[in-house]
Coordinates of C-alpha atoms in Angstrom, one line a residue:
M267 CA -118.0 108.2 69.2
D268 CA -114.4 107.1 69.2
K269 CA -113.6 103.5 69.9
L270 CA -110.7 102.0 71.8
T271 CA -108.2 100.3 69.6
T272 CA -107.1 96.7 70.4
G273 CA -103.7 97.2 68.8
S274 CA -104.6 94.7 66.1
K275 CA -105.8 96.0 62.8
S276 CA -107.7 92.8 61.9
L277 CA -109.3 92.7 65.4
D278 CA -110.3 96.3 65.2
E279 CA -111.9 95.7 61.8
L280 CA -113.8 92.7 63.1
L281 CA -115.2 94.9 65.9
G282 CA -116.2 97.7 63.6
G283 CA -113.3 100.0 64.5
G284 CA -112.4 98.7 68.0
I285 CA -114.0 98.3 71.5
E286 CA -117.2 100.4 71.7
R287 CA -117.8 103.0 74.5
G288 CA -121.0 103.1 76.4
I289 CA -121.7 99.4 76.3
L290 CA -120.4 96.1 77.9
T291 CA -118.2 93.9 75.7
Q292 CA -117.8 90.3 76.8
V293 CA -114.5 88.5 76.0
Y294 CA -114.6 84.9 76.8
G295 CA -112.6 81.7 76.2
A296 CA -110.7 78.9 77.8
F297 CA -107.5 79.2 79.8
A298 CA -104.5 80.9 78.1
T299 CA -106.5 82.1 75.0
G300 CA -105.3 85.7 75.4
K301 CA -108.2 87.3 77.3
T302 CA -106.1 89.0 79.9
T303 CA -103.4 90.0 77.4
L304 CA -106.0 91.6 75.2
A305 CA -107.7 93.5 78.1
M306 CA -104.3 94.8 79.4
Q307 CA -103.3 95.8 75.8
I308 CA -106.4 97.9 75.3
G309 CA -105.7 99.7 78.5
L310 CA -102.1 100.2 77.5
L311 CA -102.7 101.6 74.1
N312 CA -105.6 104.0 74.8
K313 CA -105.6 107.4 76.6
G314 CA -107.4 107.6 79.9
K315 CA -107.2 105.8 83.2
V316 CA -108.1 102.1 83.6
A317 CA -110.0 100.5 86.5
Y318 CA -108.9 96.8 86.5
I319 CA -110.7 94.3 88.7
D320 CA -108.4 91.3 88.9
T321 CA -110.3 88.4 90.4
E322 CA -107.9 85.6 89.2
G323 CA -104.5 87.1 90.0
G324 CA -103.8 87.2 86.2
F325 CA -102.9 90.9 86.0
S326 CA -99.1 91.1 85.8
P327 CA -97.4 94.5 86.1
E328 CA -94.2 92.9 84.8
R329 CA -96.0 91.7 81.7
L330 CA -97.6 95.1 81.2
K331 CA -94.2 96.8 81.6
L332 CA -92.7 94.4 79.0
M333 CA -95.5 95.1 76.5
A334 CA -95.1 98.9 76.9
E335 CA -91.3 98.7 76.5
K336 CA -91.5 96.5 73.4
R337 CA -93.9 99.1 71.9
G338 CA -91.6 102.0 72.8
L339 CA -93.9 103.4 75.4
N340 CA -93.0 104.8 78.9
A341 CA -93.6 101.8 81.1
D342 CA -93.9 103.8 84.3
E343 CA -96.5 106.2 82.8
V344 CA -98.5 103.2 81.5
L345 CA -98.5 101.5 85.0
Q346 CA -99.7 104.7 86.6
K347 CA -102.8 104.7 84.4
F348 CA -104.0 101.4 85.9
I349 CA -105.8 101.2 89.2
I350 CA -105.9 97.6 90.3
F351 CA -108.5 95.9 92.6
E352 CA -108.2 92.3 93.8
P353 CA -111.4 91.0 95.4
Q354 CA -110.9 87.7 97.1
D355 CA -114.5 86.4 96.9
F356 CA -117.8 87.3 95.3
K357 CA -119.0 89.4 98.2
E358 CA -115.9 91.5 97.9
Q359 CA -116.3 91.7 94.2
K360 CA -119.7 93.2 94.8
R361 CA -118.2 95.9 97.0
V362 CA -115.5 96.7 94.5
V363 CA -117.9 97.1 91.6
S364 CA -120.1 99.4 93.8
K365 CA -117.1 101.4 94.9
L366 CA -116.3 102.2 91.3
K367 CA -119.2 104.7 91.4
T368 CA -117.1 106.9 93.7
I369 CA -113.8 106.4 91.9
V370 CA -114.5 106.4 88.2
N371 CA -114.8 109.8 86.5
E372 CA -114.3 111.5 83.1
R373 CA -110.6 110.7 83.2
F374 CA -111.3 107.0 82.8
S375 CA -111.6 105.3 79.3
L376 CA -111.8 101.7 80.4
I377 CA -113.1 99.3 83.1
V378 CA -112.0 95.7 83.0
I379 CA -113.3 92.9 85.2
D380 CA -111.1 89.8 84.7
S381 CA -113.0 87.6 85.2
I382 CA -116.5 88.4 86.3
T383 CA -117.3 84.7 87.0
S384 CA -114.2 83.2 88.7
H385 CA -115.7 83.8 92.2
Y386 CA -119.2 83.1 90.9
R387 CA -118.4 79.6 89.8
V388 CA -117.3 78.4 93.3
E389 CA -120.5 79.7 95.0
K390 CA -123.5 77.4 95.5
N391 CA -126.7 79.3 95.2
K392 CA -126.6 80.2 91.5
Q393 CA -130.1 81.7 91.4
S394 CA -129.4 84.5 93.9
L395 CA -125.9 84.9 92.4
N396 CA -127.4 85.5 89.0
V397 CA -129.5 88.4 90.5
E398 CA -126.3 89.8 92.1
L399 CA -124.3 89.3 88.9
G400 CA -127.1 91.2 87.0
K401 CA -126.8 94.1 89.5
Q402 CA -123.0 94.3 89.0
L403 CA -123.4 94.4 85.3
Q404 CA -126.0 97.1 85.6
V405 CA -123.6 99.3 87.7
L406 CA -120.9 98.7 85.0
L407 CA -123.3 99.6 82.2
W408 CA -124.4 102.8 84.1
L409 CA -120.7 103.8 84.4
A410 CA -120.1 103.1 80.7
R411 CA -123.0 105.4 79.7
K412 CA -122.4 108.1 82.3
Y413 CA -118.7 108.6 81.4
N414 CA -118.7 107.3 77.8
L415 CA -116.1 104.6 78.6
A416 CA -115.6 101.0 77.5
V417 CA -116.2 98.1 79.8
I418 CA -114.6 94.7 79.1
V419 CA -116.2 91.8 80.9
V420 CA -113.8 88.8 80.8
N421 CA -115.6 85.5 81.2
Q422 CA -114.6 81.8 81.7
V423 CA -116.1 78.7 80.1
Y424 CA -117.4 75.4 81.1
F425 CA -118.0 72.1 79.2
D426 CA -121.7 71.7 78.3
S427 CA -122.4 68.0 77.8
N428 CA -125.7 68.6 76.1
S429 CA -124.2 70.5 73.2
N430 CA -120.7 68.8 73.6
S431 CA -119.1 72.3 73.5
L432 CA -117.5 75.0 75.7
K433 CA -120.0 77.6 76.8
P434 CA -119.6 80.9 78.6
I435 CA -120.4 80.8 82.4
A436 CA -123.7 82.5 83.3
E437 CA -124.4 82.8 79.6
H438 CA -127.9 84.2 79.8
T439 CA -127.2 86.7 82.5
L440 CA -124.2 88.1 80.7
G441 CA -125.6 87.8 77.3
Y442 CA -128.6 89.9 78.3
K443 CA -126.3 92.9 79.2
C444 CA -123.4 92.5 76.9
K445 CA -124.1 94.0 73.4
D446 CA -120.8 92.8 71.9
I447 CA -119.4 89.3 72.5
L448 CA -116.0 88.0 71.4
R449 CA -114.8 84.4 71.8
L450 CA -111.1 83.6 71.9
E451 CA -109.8 80.1 71.0
K452 CA -106.5 78.3 70.9
L453 CA -105.2 76.6 67.7
S454 CA -102.9 73.7 67.4
R455 CA -100.2 76.0 66.1
P456 CA -98.2 77.4 69.1
G457 CA -98.9 81.0 69.9
I458 CA -101.7 81.4 67.3
R459 CA -105.3 82.2 68.5
I460 CA -108.5 83.0 66.8
A461 CA -111.1 85.6 67.7
V462 CA -114.8 84.9 66.8
L463 CA -117.4 87.7 66.8
E464 CA -120.4 86.0 68.4
R465 CA -122.5 89.2 68.7
H466 CA -122.2 92.8 67.7
R467 CA -124.6 95.8 67.5
F468 CA -124.1 96.3 63.8
K469 CA -121.5 93.8 62.4
P470 CA -122.4 90.4 61.1
E471 CA -121.9 87.6 63.6
G472 CA -119.4 84.8 63.0
G473 CA -116.5 86.8 61.7
I474 CA -113.1 85.3 62.5
V475 CA -109.6 86.7 62.7
Y476 CA -106.3 85.2 63.6
F477 CA -103.8 86.7 66.0
K478 CA -100.6 85.8 67.9
I479 CA -99.3 86.5 71.4
T480 CA -95.8 87.9 71.6
D481 CA -93.7 90.0 74.0
R482 CA -95.6 93.0 72.5
G483 CA -98.9 91.5 73.4
I484 CA -101.4 90.7 70.8
E485 CA -100.4 91.1 67.1
D486 CA -101.8 90.3 63.7
V487 CA -100.6 87.1 62.2

């Protein structure tokens, strides 16, 4: 089963060859750790169409175009691969995820939802939301298996006072469905980030690689 390259040799090695098809991969971290850049880059570098659900307004066609041009790729062709959805609230996000069942087909290699919890965190009734979140994840998993494509679930973090650390939002709901989990963090050195493998189907947990964010996107340090 061919995996989707991240464009980073060290990150691909950490992930056992790249982003797996047929499962959900969660990528989480604080603001400006490279989550969106990584998701866009994976869509940019791999064959097949990309369904990109942008809930935060973070997807930038200009940024994608620059990344493509810096890598010697045809920017217009790259942009045409991406189908962008911009749900404005959690209810609309539910409709968009359901709508993917009528849009996605064998020509797609990737679905991104960036992020799955930005609308979730402003809603009040978390118990019913967790049920709905689980249903959305189940649809995404069904699509991943049916069309042998990769799904990247981008997630935000919150500060957990009990553990005195940053935790992924809706940790248990997402953790139940996502087989691979990657955490991105900032370092004090400008532009340098780390990726930590928190869970993987066959690789040992806790592996760490360093990467940098440039005009090309994400690159090895």
